[in-house]
Coordinates of C-alpha atoms in Angstrom, one line a residue:
M529 CA 87.9 -48.8 -78.4
Y530 CA 89.8 -50.2 -81.3
D531 CA 91.1 -53.4 -82.5
S532 CA 94.8 -53.3 -82.5
E533 CA 95.2 -55.4 -85.7
F534 CA 93.0 -53.4 -88.1
G535 CA 92.0 -50.6 -86.3
L536 CA 88.5 -50.8 -86.6
P537 CA 86.0 -49.7 -83.9
W538 CA 84.4 -52.7 -82.0
H539 CA 81.1 -51.0 -81.3
S540 CA 80.8 -52.3 -77.9
S541 CA 78.4 -51.0 -75.3
V542 CA 79.3 -49.0 -72.5
D543 CA 77.7 -48.3 -69.1
H544 CA 77.4 -45.6 -67.0
S545 CA 80.8 -46.2 -65.3
G546 CA 82.7 -46.2 -68.7
A547 CA 83.3 -50.3 -68.8
Y548 CA 82.7 -52.0 -72.0
L549 CA 80.2 -54.8 -72.7
I550 CA 81.8 -57.0 -74.9
D551 CA 79.2 -59.6 -76.3
R552 CA 81.2 -62.5 -77.6
S553 CA 81.3 -66.4 -77.3
P554 CA 82.4 -67.5 -74.1
S555 CA 83.7 -70.8 -75.3
Y556 CA 85.7 -69.3 -77.7
F557 CA 87.4 -66.8 -75.7
E558 CA 88.2 -69.1 -73.2
P559 CA 91.1 -70.4 -74.8
V560 CA 92.4 -66.9 -75.9
L561 CA 91.9 -65.7 -72.3
N562 CA 93.9 -68.7 -70.7
Y563 CA 96.7 -67.6 -73.4
L564 CA 97.0 -64.3 -72.1
R565 CA 97.3 -65.9 -68.3
H566 CA 99.8 -68.4 -69.2
G567 CA 101.3 -68.0 -72.8
Q568 CA 100.0 -71.3 -73.9
L569 CA 97.2 -72.1 -76.5
I570 CA 95.2 -75.2 -75.5
L571 CA 92.0 -75.9 -76.8
D572 CA 89.6 -78.3 -75.6
S573 CA 88.3 -81.7 -77.8
G574 CA 85.7 -80.9 -80.0
L575 CA 86.1 -76.6 -80.0
N576 CA 86.2 -75.5 -83.5
P577 CA 89.9 -73.7 -83.9
A578 CA 88.4 -71.2 -86.8
G579 CA 86.0 -69.6 -83.6
V580 CA 88.9 -69.1 -81.6
L581 CA 91.2 -67.6 -84.5
E582 CA 87.8 -65.1 -85.2
E583 CA 88.4 -64.2 -81.4
A584 CA 92.1 -63.7 -81.7
I585 CA 91.3 -61.4 -84.6
F586 CA 88.6 -59.5 -82.6
F587 CA 91.2 -58.6 -80.0
G588 CA 94.2 -58.4 -82.1
I589 CA 96.2 -60.8 -80.8
T590 CA 98.5 -61.7 -83.8
S591 CA 100.7 -64.3 -82.0
L592 CA 97.9 -66.8 -82.2
Y593 CA 96.9 -66.4 -85.9
K594 CA 99.6 -68.6 -87.1
P595 CA 99.0 -71.8 -84.7
L596 CA 95.2 -71.3 -85.0
E597 CA 95.6 -71.7 -88.8
E598 CA 97.6 -74.7 -88.7
M599 CA 95.3 -76.2 -86.7
I600 CA 92.3 -75.3 -88.9
K601 CA 94.4 -76.8 -91.8
L602 CA 94.6 -80.2 -89.9
N603 CA 90.9 -80.0 -88.9
E604 CA 89.7 -79.5 -92.4
K605 CA 87.9 -82.7 -93.8
P606 CA 88.9 -84.3 -97.0
G607 CA 87.5 -82.5 -100.3
D608 CA 87.0 -83.8 -104.0
H609 CA 90.9 -83.0 -104.3
T610 CA 91.9 -85.6 -102.0
A611 CA 92.6 -89.2 -103.4
I612 CA 89.9 -92.2 -102.5
T613 CA 91.2 -94.9 -101.0
R614 CA 90.2 -98.6 -101.7
R615 CA 88.2 -99.0 -98.6
E616 CA 86.2 -96.0 -99.4
F617 CA 85.4 -96.8 -102.9
V618 CA 84.7 -100.5 -102.0
L619 CA 81.9 -99.1 -100.0
M620 CA 80.8 -97.0 -103.1
L621 CA 80.6 -100.2 -105.1
Q622 CA 78.8 -102.2 -102.3
G623 CA 76.3 -99.3 -101.9
R624 CA 75.1 -99.1 -105.7
G625 CA 72.2 -100.8 -106.6
A626 CA 72.0 -104.0 -108.9
N627 CA 71.2 -102.0 -112.2
C628 CA 72.1 -98.7 -111.2
E629 CA 75.1 -96.8 -112.6
L630 CA 78.2 -95.7 -111.0
R631 CA 79.3 -91.9 -111.9
C632 CA 82.7 -91.2 -110.5
Q633 CA 83.4 -88.3 -113.1
G634 CA 86.3 -86.3 -112.3
M635 CA 87.1 -87.9 -109.2
N636 CA 90.4 -88.4 -108.1
F637 CA 91.8 -92.2 -107.4
E638 CA 95.5 -91.2 -107.7
G639 CA 97.9 -93.9 -106.4
A640 CA 94.6 -96.4 -105.4
D641 CA 94.9 -100.1 -105.3
L642 CA 91.9 -101.0 -107.1
S643 CA 93.4 -104.1 -108.4
N644 CA 90.9 -107.3 -109.0
L645 CA 87.7 -105.2 -108.4
D646 CA 84.8 -105.6 -110.4
L647 CA 84.5 -102.1 -111.9
R648 CA 82.6 -102.7 -115.1
Y649 CA 80.5 -100.1 -116.5
I650 CA 81.6 -97.1 -114.4
N651 CA 81.6 -93.7 -115.7
L652 CA 85.1 -92.4 -114.8
K653 CA 85.4 -89.7 -117.3
L654 CA 88.0 -87.1 -116.6
A655 CA 88.9 -89.0 -113.3
N656 CA 92.4 -89.3 -112.4
L657 CA 93.7 -92.6 -112.1
S658 CA 97.0 -91.7 -112.3
K659 CA 99.8 -94.3 -110.8
A660 CA 96.6 -96.3 -109.5
D661 CA 96.8 -100.3 -109.4
L662 CA 94.2 -101.7 -111.7
S663 CA 96.0 -104.9 -112.4
G664 CA 93.3 -107.6 -112.5
A665 CA 90.4 -105.2 -112.8
N666 CA 87.6 -105.7 -114.9
M667 CA 86.7 -102.6 -116.3
S668 CA 84.9 -103.6 -119.2
C669 CA 82.4 -101.1 -120.6
C670 CA 83.7 -98.3 -118.4
C671 CA 83.8 -94.8 -119.6
L672 CA 87.4 -93.7 -119.8
E673 CA 87.1 -90.7 -121.7
R674 CA 89.8 -88.1 -121.0
T675 CA 90.7 -89.9 -118.0
N676 CA 94.5 -89.4 -116.7
M677 CA 95.9 -93.2 -116.0
A678 CA 99.4 -92.2 -116.7
G679 CA 101.8 -94.6 -114.9
A680 CA 98.9 -96.8 -113.9
K681 CA 99.4 -100.4 -113.3
M682 CA 96.9 -102.3 -115.8
D683 CA 98.4 -105.6 -116.2
G684 CA 95.7 -108.4 -117.0
A685 CA 93.1 -106.0 -116.6
N686 CA 89.7 -106.8 -118.5
L687 CA 89.1 -103.9 -121.1
Q688 CA 86.5 -105.0 -123.2
G689 CA 84.4 -102.5 -125.0
V690 CA 86.1 -99.5 -122.9
R691 CA 85.5 -96.1 -124.4
M692 CA 88.9 -94.4 -123.6
V693 CA 88.8 -91.6 -126.0
L694 CA 91.7 -88.9 -125.7
A695 CA 92.7 -90.6 -122.0
N696 CA 96.1 -90.3 -120.9
L697 CA 97.9 -93.5 -120.2
E698 CA 101.7 -92.3 -120.8
G699 CA 104.3 -94.6 -118.9
A700 CA 101.3 -97.0 -118.0
T701 CA 101.6 -101.0 -117.8
L702 CA 98.9 -103.1 -119.6
I703 CA 100.7 -106.3 -120.0
G704 CA 98.4 -109.0 -120.9
C705 CA 95.3 -106.8 -121.3
N706 CA 92.0 -108.2 -123.1
F707 CA 90.3 -105.5 -125.2
E708 CA 88.8 -108.0 -127.4
D709 CA 84.8 -108.6 -126.8
P710 CA 83.4 -111.9 -127.8
H711 CA 79.9 -109.8 -128.3
G712 CA 81.4 -107.6 -130.8
R713 CA 81.5 -104.3 -128.9
K714 CA 84.7 -102.5 -129.8
A715 CA 86.8 -100.6 -127.5
N716 CA 87.5 -97.0 -128.8
L717 CA 90.9 -95.8 -127.9
E718 CA 90.7 -92.9 -130.8
G719 CA 93.5 -90.3 -130.0
V720 CA 94.5 -91.9 -126.8
N721 CA 98.1 -90.8 -125.2
M722 CA 99.8 -94.3 -124.9
K723 CA 103.6 -93.2 -125.0
G724 CA 106.2 -95.7 -123.6
V725 CA 103.2 -98.1 -122.6
N726 CA 103.7 -102.0 -122.0
L727 CA 101.0 -103.7 -124.0
E728 CA 102.9 -106.8 -124.4
N729 CA 101.0 -110.1 -125.3
S730 CA 97.6 -108.1 -125.3
Q731 CA 94.2 -108.7 -126.8
M732 CA 93.6 -105.9 -129.1
A733 CA 91.6 -107.3 -132.2
G734 CA 89.3 -104.7 -133.9
V735 CA 90.2 -101.9 -131.3
N736 CA 90.0 -98.2 -132.6
L737 CA 93.3 -96.8 -132.1
R738 CA 92.7 -93.9 -135.0
V739 CA 95.4 -91.1 -134.4
A740 CA 96.5 -92.5 -131.0
T741 CA 100.1 -91.9 -129.7
L742 CA 102.0 -94.8 -129.2
K743 CA 105.4 -93.8 -129.9
N744 CA 108.2 -96.1 -128.0
A745 CA 105.2 -98.5 -126.9
N746 CA 105.9 -102.1 -126.5
L747 CA 103.3 -104.1 -128.6
K748 CA 105.6 -107.5 -128.8
N749 CA 103.0 -110.7 -129.5
S750 CA 100.0 -108.1 -129.1
N751 CA 96.9 -109.5 -131.5
L752 CA 95.9 -106.1 -133.4
R753 CA 94.1 -108.3 -136.1
G754 CA 91.5 -105.4 -137.7
A755 CA 92.6 -103.0 -135.4
I756 CA 92.1 -99.3 -136.6
L757 CA 95.6 -97.7 -136.7
A758 CA 95.0 -94.7 -139.5
G759 CA 97.1 -91.8 -138.4
T760 CA 98.5 -93.6 -135.3
D761 CA 102.0 -92.6 -134.2
L762 CA 103.9 -96.2 -134.2
E763 CA 107.4 -94.6 -134.0
N764 CA 110.1 -96.8 -132.5
C765 CA 107.2 -99.3 -131.5
N766 CA 108.1 -103.0 -130.8
L767 CA 105.7 -104.8 -132.8
T768 CA 107.6 -108.0 -133.0
G769 CA 105.5 -111.1 -133.1
C770 CA 102.0 -108.9 -133.6
D771 CA 99.0 -110.0 -135.4
L772 CA 98.1 -107.0 -137.9
Q773 CA 95.9 -109.0 -140.4
E774 CA 93.3 -106.9 -142.1
A775 CA 94.6 -103.8 -140.1
N776 CA 94.4 -100.6 -141.2
L777 CA 97.6 -98.5 -140.9
R778 CA 96.9 -95.7 -143.6
G779 CA 99.0 -92.6 -142.6
A780 CA 100.7 -94.8 -139.6
N781 CA 103.9 -93.3 -138.6
V782 CA 106.1 -96.4 -138.5
K783 CA 109.3 -95.0 -138.4
N784 CA 112.1 -97.2 -136.7
A785 CA 109.1 -99.7 -135.6
T786 CA 110.3 -103.3 -135.3
F787 CA 108.3 -105.6 -137.3
E788 CA 110.4 -108.9 -136.8
E789 CA 108.5 -112.1 -136.8
M790 CA 105.2 -110.9 -137.7
L791 CA 102.5 -113.5 -137.8
T792 CA 101.1 -112.1 -141.0
P793 CA 102.7 -110.2 -143.6
L794 CA 101.7 -106.4 -144.3
H795 CA 100.0 -105.6 -147.6
M796 CA 100.4 -102.6 -149.8
S797 CA 96.8 -102.0 -149.0
Q798 CA 97.6 -101.3 -145.5
S799 CA 99.1 -98.1 -146.6
V800 CA 101.9 -97.6 -144.0
R801 CA 104.7 -94.8 -144.3

């Protein structure tokens, strides 16, 4: 006897009368048998459709392949690619010890509501926080290196001492954010992509934005005193009302940038181009 789908022998035992002994799981075979009886695929609760699919393949009942494959997809448990919900993450936060570092490297938080949560010191390197709501969250001293935060809402977030090297924040909003740490720990945003971000009224004194991209960003009324902006792309940026005293602008691209109502005048030693 041969499988009608693959043309492979079943290798089933045959008795003296020529009857085949088919040694298969009765639980998985029952839905197949009932399907052959009345044409309806019915699986009892708790029965794994993957096992039934194996029976359908064994007996070559091709009409069952597609509906069973669809059932398997519906029953798949969320994997690492599935975005984590606020409730799931809050449970993770509650479960960590007082002095335990929470490592969330590479995890997917796309579109998650993480607003107003205490996220201090969490390792979010390479994580996906695109379009997430982080407004009002305390993210001080977080590792956000190479993290994707494109389109995220981060208004009013506390970002003291964050490490955001080479992160992607294109199109994000960071209105009224605080990067300035009174204890002297400097936020490191070297090479960050902040194209088109809104940083209006943010406290960014001493921040490292070397070779960062802030093209078309809104930095109106932000405090950038002593910030490192060497080699930074500030093309078309709105720097109206900013405090750039002692900021390092050597080699920065300020083409078409707006410098109206500056709190302190720029000096030649800052070497803008």
